[in-house]
PDB file of C-alpha atoms in Angstrom:
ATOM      1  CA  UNK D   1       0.000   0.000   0.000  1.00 48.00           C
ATOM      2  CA  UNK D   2       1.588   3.256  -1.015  1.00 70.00           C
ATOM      3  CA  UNK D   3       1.670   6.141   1.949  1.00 83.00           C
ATOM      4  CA  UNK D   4      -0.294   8.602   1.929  1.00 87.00           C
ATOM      5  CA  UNK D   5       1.341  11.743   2.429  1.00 92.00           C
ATOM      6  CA  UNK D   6      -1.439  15.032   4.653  1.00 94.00           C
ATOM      7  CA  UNK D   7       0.340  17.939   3.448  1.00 95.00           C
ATOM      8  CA  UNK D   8      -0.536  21.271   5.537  1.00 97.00           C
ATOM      9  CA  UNK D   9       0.124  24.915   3.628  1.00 96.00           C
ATOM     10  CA  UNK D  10      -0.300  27.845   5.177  1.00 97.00           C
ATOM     11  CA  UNK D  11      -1.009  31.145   3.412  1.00 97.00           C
ATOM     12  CA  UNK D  12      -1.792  34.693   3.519  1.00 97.00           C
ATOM     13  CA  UNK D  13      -3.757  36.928   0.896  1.00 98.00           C
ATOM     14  CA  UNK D  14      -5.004  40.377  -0.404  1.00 97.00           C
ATOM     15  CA  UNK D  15      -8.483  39.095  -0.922  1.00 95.00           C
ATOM     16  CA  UNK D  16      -9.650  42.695  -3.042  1.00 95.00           C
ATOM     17  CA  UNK D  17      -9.237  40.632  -6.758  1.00 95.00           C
ATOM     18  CA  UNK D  18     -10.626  37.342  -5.098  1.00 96.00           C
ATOM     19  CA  UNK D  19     -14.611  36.234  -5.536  1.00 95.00           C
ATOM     20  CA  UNK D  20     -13.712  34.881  -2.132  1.00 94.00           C
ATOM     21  CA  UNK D  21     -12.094  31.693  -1.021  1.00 95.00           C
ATOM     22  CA  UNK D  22     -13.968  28.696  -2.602  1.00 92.00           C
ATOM     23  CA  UNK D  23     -13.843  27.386  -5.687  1.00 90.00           C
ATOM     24  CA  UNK D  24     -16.634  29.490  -7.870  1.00 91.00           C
ATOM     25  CA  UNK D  25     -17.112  28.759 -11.554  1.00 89.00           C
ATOM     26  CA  UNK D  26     -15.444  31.054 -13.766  1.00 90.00           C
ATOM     27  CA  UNK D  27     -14.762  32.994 -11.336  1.00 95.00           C
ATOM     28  CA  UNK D  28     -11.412  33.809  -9.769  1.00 96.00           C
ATOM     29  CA  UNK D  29     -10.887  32.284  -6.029  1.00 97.00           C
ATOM     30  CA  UNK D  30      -8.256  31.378  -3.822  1.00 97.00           C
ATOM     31  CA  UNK D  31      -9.010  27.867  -4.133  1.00 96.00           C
ATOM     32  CA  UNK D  32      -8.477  28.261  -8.033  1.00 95.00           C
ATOM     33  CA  UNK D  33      -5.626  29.582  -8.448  1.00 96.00           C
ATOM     34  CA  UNK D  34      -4.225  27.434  -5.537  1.00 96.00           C
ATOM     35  CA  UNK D  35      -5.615  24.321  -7.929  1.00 95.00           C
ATOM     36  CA  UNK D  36      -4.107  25.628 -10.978  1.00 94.00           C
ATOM     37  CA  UNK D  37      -0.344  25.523  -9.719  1.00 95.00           C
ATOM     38  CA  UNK D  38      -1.111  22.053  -7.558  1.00 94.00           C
ATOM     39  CA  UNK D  39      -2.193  20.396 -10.984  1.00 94.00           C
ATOM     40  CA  UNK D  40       0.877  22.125 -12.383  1.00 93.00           C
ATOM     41  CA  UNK D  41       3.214  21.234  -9.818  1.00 94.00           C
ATOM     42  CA  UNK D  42       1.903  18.147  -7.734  1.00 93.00           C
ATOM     43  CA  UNK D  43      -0.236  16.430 -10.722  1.00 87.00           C
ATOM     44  CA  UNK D  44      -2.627  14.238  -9.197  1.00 87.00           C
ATOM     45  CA  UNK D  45      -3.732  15.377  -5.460  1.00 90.00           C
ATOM     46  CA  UNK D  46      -6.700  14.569  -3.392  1.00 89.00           C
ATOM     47  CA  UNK D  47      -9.019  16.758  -1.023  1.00 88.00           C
ATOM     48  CA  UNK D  48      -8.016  19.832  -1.356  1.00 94.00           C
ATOM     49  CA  UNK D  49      -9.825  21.437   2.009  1.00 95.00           C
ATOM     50  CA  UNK D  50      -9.079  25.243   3.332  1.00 97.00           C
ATOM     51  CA  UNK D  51      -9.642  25.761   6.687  1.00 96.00           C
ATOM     52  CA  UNK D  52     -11.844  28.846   6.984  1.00 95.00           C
ATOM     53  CA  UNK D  53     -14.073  30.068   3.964  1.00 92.00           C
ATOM     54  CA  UNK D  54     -13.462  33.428   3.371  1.00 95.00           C
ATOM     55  CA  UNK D  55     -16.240  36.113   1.549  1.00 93.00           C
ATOM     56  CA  UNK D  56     -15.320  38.101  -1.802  1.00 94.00           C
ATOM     57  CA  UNK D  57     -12.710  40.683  -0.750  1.00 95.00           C
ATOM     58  CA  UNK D  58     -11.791  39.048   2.617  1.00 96.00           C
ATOM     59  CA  UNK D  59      -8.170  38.975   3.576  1.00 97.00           C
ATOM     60  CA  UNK D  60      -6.289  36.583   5.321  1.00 98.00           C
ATOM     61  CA  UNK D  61      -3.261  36.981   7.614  1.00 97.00           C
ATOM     62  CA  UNK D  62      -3.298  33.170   8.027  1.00 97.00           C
ATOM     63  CA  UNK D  63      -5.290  30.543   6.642  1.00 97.00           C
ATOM     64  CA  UNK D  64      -4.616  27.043   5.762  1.00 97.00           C
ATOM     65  CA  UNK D  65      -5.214  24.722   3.288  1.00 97.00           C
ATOM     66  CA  UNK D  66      -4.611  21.041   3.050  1.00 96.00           C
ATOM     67  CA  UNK D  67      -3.935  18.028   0.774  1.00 95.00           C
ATOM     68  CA  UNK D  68      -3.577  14.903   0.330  1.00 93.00           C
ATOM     69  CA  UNK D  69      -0.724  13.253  -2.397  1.00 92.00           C
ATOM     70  CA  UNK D  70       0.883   9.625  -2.292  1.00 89.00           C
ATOM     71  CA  UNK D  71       3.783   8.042  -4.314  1.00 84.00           C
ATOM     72  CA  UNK D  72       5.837  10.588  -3.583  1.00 89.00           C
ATOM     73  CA  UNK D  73       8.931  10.912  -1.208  1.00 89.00           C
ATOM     74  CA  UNK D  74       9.330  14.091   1.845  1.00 91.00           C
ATOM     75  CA  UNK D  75      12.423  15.481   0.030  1.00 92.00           C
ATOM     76  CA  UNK D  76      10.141  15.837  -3.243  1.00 93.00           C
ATOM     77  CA  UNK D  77       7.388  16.926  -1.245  1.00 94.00           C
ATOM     78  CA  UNK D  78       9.349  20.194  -0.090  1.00 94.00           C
ATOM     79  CA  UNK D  79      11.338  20.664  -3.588  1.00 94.00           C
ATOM     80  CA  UNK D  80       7.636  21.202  -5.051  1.00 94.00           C
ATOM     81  CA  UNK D  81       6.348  23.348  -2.325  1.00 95.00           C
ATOM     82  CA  UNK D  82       9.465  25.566  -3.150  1.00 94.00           C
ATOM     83  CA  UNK D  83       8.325  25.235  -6.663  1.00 95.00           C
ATOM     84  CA  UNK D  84       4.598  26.362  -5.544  1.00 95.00           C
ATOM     85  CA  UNK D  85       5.776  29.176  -3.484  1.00 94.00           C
ATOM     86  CA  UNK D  86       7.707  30.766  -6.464  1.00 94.00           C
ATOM     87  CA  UNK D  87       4.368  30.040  -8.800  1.00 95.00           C
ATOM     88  CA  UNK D  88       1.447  31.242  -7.017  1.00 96.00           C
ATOM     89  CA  UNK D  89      -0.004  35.168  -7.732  1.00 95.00           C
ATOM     90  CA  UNK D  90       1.763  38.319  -5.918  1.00 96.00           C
ATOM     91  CA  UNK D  91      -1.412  38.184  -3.906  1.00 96.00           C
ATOM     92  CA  UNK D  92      -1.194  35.087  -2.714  1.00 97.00           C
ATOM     93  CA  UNK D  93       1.985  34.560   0.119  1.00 96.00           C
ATOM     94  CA  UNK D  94       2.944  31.040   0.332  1.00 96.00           C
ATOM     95  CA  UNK D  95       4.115  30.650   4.412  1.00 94.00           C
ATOM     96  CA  UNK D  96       5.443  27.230   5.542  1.00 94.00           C
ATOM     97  CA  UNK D  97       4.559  23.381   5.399  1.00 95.00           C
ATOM     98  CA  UNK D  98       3.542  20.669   7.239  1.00 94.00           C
ATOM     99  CA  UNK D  99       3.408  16.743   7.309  1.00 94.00           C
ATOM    100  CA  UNK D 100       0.550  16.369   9.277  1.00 95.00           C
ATOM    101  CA  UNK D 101      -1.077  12.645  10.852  1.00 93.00           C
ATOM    102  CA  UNK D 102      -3.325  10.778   9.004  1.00 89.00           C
ATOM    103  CA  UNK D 103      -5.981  11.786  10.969  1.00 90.00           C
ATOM    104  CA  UNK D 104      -5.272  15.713  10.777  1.00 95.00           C
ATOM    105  CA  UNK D 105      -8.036  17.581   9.086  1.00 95.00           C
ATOM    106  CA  UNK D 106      -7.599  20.616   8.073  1.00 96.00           C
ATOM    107  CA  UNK D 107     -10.987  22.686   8.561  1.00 95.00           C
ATOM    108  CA  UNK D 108     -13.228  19.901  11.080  1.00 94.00           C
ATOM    109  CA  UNK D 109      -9.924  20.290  12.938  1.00 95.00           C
ATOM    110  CA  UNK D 110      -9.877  24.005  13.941  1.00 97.00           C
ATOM    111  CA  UNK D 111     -10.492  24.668  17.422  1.00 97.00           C
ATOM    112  CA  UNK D 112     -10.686  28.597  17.154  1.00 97.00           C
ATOM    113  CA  UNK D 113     -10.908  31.108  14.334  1.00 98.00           C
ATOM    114  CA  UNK D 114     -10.221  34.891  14.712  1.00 98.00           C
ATOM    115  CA  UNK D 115     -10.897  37.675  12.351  1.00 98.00           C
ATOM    116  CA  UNK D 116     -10.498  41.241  12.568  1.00 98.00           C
ATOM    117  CA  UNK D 117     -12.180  44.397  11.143  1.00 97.00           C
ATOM    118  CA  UNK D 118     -11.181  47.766  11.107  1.00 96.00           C
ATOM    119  CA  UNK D 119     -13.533  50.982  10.557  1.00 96.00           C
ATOM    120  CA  UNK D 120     -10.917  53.598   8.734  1.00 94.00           C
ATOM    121  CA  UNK D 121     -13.287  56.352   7.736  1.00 93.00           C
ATOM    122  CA  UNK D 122     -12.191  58.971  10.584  1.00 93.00           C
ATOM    123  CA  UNK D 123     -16.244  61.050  10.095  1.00 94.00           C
ATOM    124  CA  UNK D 124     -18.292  57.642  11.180  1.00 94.00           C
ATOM    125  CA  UNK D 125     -14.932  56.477  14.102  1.00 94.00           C
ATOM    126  CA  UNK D 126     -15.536  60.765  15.756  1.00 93.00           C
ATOM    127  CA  UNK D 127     -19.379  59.767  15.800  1.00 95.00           C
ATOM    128  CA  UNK D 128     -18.732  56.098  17.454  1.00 95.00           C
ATOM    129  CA  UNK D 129     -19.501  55.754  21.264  1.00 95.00           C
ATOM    130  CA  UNK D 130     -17.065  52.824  21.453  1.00 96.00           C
ATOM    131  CA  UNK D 131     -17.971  52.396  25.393  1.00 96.00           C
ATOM    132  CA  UNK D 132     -21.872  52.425  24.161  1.00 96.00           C
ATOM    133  CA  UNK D 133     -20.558  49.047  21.418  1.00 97.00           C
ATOM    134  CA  UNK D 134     -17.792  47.669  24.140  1.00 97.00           C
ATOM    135  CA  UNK D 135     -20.875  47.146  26.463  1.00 96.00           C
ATOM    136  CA  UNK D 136     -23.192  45.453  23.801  1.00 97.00           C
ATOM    137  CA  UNK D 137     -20.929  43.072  22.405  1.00 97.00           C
ATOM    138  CA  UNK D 138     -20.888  41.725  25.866  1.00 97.00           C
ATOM    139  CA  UNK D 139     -24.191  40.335  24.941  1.00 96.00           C
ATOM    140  CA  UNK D 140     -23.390  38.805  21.988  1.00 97.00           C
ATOM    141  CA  UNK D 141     -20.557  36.794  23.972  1.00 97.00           C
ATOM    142  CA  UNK D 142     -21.297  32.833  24.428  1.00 97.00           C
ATOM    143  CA  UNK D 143     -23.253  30.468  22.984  1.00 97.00           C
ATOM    144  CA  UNK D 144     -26.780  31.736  21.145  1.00 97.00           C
ATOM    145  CA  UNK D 145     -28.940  30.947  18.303  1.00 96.00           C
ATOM    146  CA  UNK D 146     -27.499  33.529  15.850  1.00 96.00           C
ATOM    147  CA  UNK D 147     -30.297  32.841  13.332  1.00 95.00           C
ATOM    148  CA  UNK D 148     -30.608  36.812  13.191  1.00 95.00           C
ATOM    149  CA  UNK D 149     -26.929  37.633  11.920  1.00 95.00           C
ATOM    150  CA  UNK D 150     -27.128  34.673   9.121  1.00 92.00           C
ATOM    151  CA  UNK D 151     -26.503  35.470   5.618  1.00 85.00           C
ATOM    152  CA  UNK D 152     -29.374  34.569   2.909  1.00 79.00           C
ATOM    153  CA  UNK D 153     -28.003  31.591   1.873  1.00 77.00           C
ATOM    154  CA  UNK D 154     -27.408  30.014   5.900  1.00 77.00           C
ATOM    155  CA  UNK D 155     -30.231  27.497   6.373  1.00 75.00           C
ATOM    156  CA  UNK D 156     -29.538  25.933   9.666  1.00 74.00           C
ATOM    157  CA  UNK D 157     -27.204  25.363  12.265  1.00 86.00           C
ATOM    158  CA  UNK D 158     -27.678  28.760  13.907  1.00 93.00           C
ATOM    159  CA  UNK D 159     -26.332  28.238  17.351  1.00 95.00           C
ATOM    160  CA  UNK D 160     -22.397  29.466  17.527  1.00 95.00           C
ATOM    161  CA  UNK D 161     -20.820  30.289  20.104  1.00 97.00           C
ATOM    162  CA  UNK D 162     -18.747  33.201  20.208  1.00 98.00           C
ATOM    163  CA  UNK D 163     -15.369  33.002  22.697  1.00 98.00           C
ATOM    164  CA  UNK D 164     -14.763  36.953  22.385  1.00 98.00           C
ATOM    165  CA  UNK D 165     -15.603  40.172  21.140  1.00 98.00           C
ATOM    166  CA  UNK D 166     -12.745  42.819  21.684  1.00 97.00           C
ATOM    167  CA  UNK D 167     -13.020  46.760  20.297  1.00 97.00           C
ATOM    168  CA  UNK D 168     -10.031  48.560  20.422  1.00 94.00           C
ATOM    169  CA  UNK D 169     -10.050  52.077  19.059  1.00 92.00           C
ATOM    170  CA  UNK D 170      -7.176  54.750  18.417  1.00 85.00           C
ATOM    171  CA  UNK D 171      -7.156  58.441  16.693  1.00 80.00           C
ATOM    172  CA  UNK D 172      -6.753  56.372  13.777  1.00 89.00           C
ATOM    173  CA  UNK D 173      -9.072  53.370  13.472  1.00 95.00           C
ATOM    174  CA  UNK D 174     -11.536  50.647  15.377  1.00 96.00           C
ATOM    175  CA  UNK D 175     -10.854  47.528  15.494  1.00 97.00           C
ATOM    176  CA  UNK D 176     -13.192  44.458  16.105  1.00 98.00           C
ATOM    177  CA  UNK D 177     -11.572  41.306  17.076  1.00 98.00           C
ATOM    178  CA  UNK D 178     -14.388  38.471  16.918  1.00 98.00           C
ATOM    179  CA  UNK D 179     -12.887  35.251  17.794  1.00 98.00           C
ATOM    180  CA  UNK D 180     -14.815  31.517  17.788  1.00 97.00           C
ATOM    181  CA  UNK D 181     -14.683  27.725  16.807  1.00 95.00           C
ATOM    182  CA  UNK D 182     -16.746  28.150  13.593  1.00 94.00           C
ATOM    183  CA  UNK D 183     -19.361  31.065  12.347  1.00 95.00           C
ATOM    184  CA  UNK D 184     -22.542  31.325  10.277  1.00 93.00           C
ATOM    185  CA  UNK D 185     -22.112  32.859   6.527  1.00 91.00           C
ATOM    186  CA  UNK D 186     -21.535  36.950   6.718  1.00 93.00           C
ATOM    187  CA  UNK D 187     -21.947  36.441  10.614  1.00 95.00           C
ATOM    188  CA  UNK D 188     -19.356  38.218  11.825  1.00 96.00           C
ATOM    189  CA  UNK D 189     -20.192  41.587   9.147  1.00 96.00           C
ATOM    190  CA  UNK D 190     -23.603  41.557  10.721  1.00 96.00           C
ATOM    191  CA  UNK D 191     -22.870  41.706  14.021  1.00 97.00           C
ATOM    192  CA  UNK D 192     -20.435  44.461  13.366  1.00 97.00           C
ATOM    193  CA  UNK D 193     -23.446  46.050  11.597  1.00 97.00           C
ATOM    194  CA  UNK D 194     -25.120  45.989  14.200  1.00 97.00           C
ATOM    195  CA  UNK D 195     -22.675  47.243  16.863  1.00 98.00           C
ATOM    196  CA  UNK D 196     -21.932  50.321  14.449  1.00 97.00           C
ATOM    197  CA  UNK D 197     -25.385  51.147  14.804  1.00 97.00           C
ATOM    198  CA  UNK D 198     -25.257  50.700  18.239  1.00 97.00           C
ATOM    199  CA  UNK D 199     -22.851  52.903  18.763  1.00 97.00           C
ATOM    200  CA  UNK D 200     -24.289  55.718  16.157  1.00 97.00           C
ATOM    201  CA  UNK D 201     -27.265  55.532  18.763  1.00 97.00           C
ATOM    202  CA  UNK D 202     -29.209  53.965  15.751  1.00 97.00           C
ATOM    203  CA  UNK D 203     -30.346  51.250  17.733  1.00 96.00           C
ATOM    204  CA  UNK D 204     -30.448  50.685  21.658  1.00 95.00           C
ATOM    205  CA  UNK D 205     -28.726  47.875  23.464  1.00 95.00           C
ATOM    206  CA  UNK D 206     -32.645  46.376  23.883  1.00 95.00           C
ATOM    207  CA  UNK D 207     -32.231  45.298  20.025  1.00 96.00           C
ATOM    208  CA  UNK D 208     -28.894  43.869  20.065  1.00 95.00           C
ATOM    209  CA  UNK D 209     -29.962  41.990  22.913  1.00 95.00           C
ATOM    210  CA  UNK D 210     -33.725  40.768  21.232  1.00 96.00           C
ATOM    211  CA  UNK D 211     -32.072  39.790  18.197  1.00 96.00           C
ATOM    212  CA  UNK D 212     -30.276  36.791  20.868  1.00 95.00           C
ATOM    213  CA  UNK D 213     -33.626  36.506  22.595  1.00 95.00           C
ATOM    214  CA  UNK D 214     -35.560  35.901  19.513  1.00 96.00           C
ATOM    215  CA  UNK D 215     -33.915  35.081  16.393  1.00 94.00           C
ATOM    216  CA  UNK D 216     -35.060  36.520  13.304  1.00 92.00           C
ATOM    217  CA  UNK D 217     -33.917  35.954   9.760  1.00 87.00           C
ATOM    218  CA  UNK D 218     -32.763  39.517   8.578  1.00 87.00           C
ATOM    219  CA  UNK D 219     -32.662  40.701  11.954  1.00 91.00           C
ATOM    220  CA  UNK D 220     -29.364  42.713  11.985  1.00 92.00           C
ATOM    221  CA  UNK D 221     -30.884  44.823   9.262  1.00 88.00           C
ATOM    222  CA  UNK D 222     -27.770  45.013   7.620  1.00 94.00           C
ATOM    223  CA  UNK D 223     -23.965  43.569   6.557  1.00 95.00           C
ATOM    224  CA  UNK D 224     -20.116  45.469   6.710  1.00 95.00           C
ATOM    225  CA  UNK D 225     -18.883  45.896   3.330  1.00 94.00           C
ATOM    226  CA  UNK D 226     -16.142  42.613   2.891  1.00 93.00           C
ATOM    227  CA  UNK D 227     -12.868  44.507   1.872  1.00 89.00           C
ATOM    228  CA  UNK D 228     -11.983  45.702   5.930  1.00 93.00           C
ATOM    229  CA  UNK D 229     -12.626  41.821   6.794  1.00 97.00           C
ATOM    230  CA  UNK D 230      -9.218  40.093   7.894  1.00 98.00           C
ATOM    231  CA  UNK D 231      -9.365  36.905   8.438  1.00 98.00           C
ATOM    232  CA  UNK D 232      -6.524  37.124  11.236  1.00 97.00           C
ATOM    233  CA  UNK D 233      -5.833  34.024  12.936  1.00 96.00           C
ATOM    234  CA  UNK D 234      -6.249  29.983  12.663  1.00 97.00           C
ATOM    235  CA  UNK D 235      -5.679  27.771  15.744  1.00 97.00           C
ATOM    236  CA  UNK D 236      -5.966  23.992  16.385  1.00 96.00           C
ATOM    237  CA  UNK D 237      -5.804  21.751  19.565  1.00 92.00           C
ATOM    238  CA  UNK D 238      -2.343  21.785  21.308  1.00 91.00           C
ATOM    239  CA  UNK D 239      -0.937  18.686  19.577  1.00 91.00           C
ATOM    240  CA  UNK D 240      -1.280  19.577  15.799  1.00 94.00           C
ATOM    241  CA  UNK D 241      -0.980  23.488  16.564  1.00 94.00           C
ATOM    242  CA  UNK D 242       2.412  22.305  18.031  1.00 92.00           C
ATOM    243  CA  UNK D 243       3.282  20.576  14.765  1.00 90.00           C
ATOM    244  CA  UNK D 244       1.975  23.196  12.620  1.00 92.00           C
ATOM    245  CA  UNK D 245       4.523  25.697  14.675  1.00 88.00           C
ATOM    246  CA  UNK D 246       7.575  23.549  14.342  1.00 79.00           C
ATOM    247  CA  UNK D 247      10.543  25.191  12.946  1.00 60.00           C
TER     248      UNK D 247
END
């Protein structure tokens, strides 16, 4: 029986020329031009899994894809990822790789997922009361039925939990942090939708907190435009994170 080898790749990108992260017909993804240069390089690959999906226009400071490819030796393995590193667009940063266990997979795997956003345009961060957003994100905190911050195309699976929601503002920007095991489609935009209005004294901390209460489709009103979206960080249980940070 010939081994089996679970490559691990991790990557960063400019998502502002990507139609997101998945694969989308004649359209151009991450996932596509990743496939192009593994056909190219590797030839004949299975699985090919990211580890977070990512929205049209989304960055990513760190994501991770993997694969799996057999008949082929570790020394050959890291001559081609060399190869792939060189090949892949300017907007696409090719990071480090991984022999990972059999058993490692690359998305069900992930035990917490971080992204950032940051509001830039200096007239809407002078009319933010950050304190006033700071206090209702508090609510959004923990596990809840999030049925109200779910994109059009989410059709189930609504409860999420949410590990933390940290704002952080200078003279310069805000900054959401919104970190989690897994999240709804567009949930994270909506709920920063929803604090901004919040804290434009749009909406009162009553709504933020009746949208958890009872869950509404279309709820949150509204969604963040995608291009301030980063998604920032990728983490897995101590054993493969350990792997995945070897030197």
């Amino acid at each position: 029986m010939n081994k089996i080898n679970n490559i691990c790749i991790s990557i960063s990108y400019d998502g502002s020329d990507f139609f997101g992260s998945q694969s989308q017909l004649n359209l151009r993804t991450v996932q596509s031009e990743v496939s192009k240069k593994l056909d190219l390089i590797f030839g004949n690959y299975d699985d090919l899994t990211f580890a977070s999906r990512t929205d049209k226009g989304v960055n990513a400071d760190l994501q991770y894809f993997g694969f799996k490819k057999s008949d082929i030796d570790t020394s050959e393995i890291f001559l081609k990822f060399n190869l792939l590193s060189k090949n892949l667009p300017n907007d696409i940063i090719v990071r480090k790789i991984c022999l990972m266990p059999n058993g490692f997979n690359v998305r069900k795997n992930v035990s917490k997922r971080t992204y950032t956003y940051k509001i830039l345009d200096q007239k809407l961060i002078n009319k933010l009361d950050v304190k006033k957003m700071i206090f209702a994100s508090n609510l959004l905190v923990g596990e809840h039925n999030f049925r109200s911050f779910a994109g059009r195309n989410a059709k189930d699976k609504f409860f999420r939990e949410i590990f933390s929601i940290k704002i952080k503002n200078t003279d310069q920007e805000v900054e959401f942090q919104i970190s989690g095991k897994s999240f709804i489609h567009q949930q994270i935009r909506r709920i920063i939708f929803s604090l901004l209005r919040v804290g434009l004294a749009k909406e009162k901390t009553d709504w933020l907190s009746n949208l958890i209460k009872f869950p509404i489709k279309g709820g949150s009103k509204g969604i963040a435009p995608s291009n301030n979206l980063t998604l920032k960080e990728v983490l897995y249980d101590k054993k493969h994170q350990k792997l995945l940070e070897k030197v």
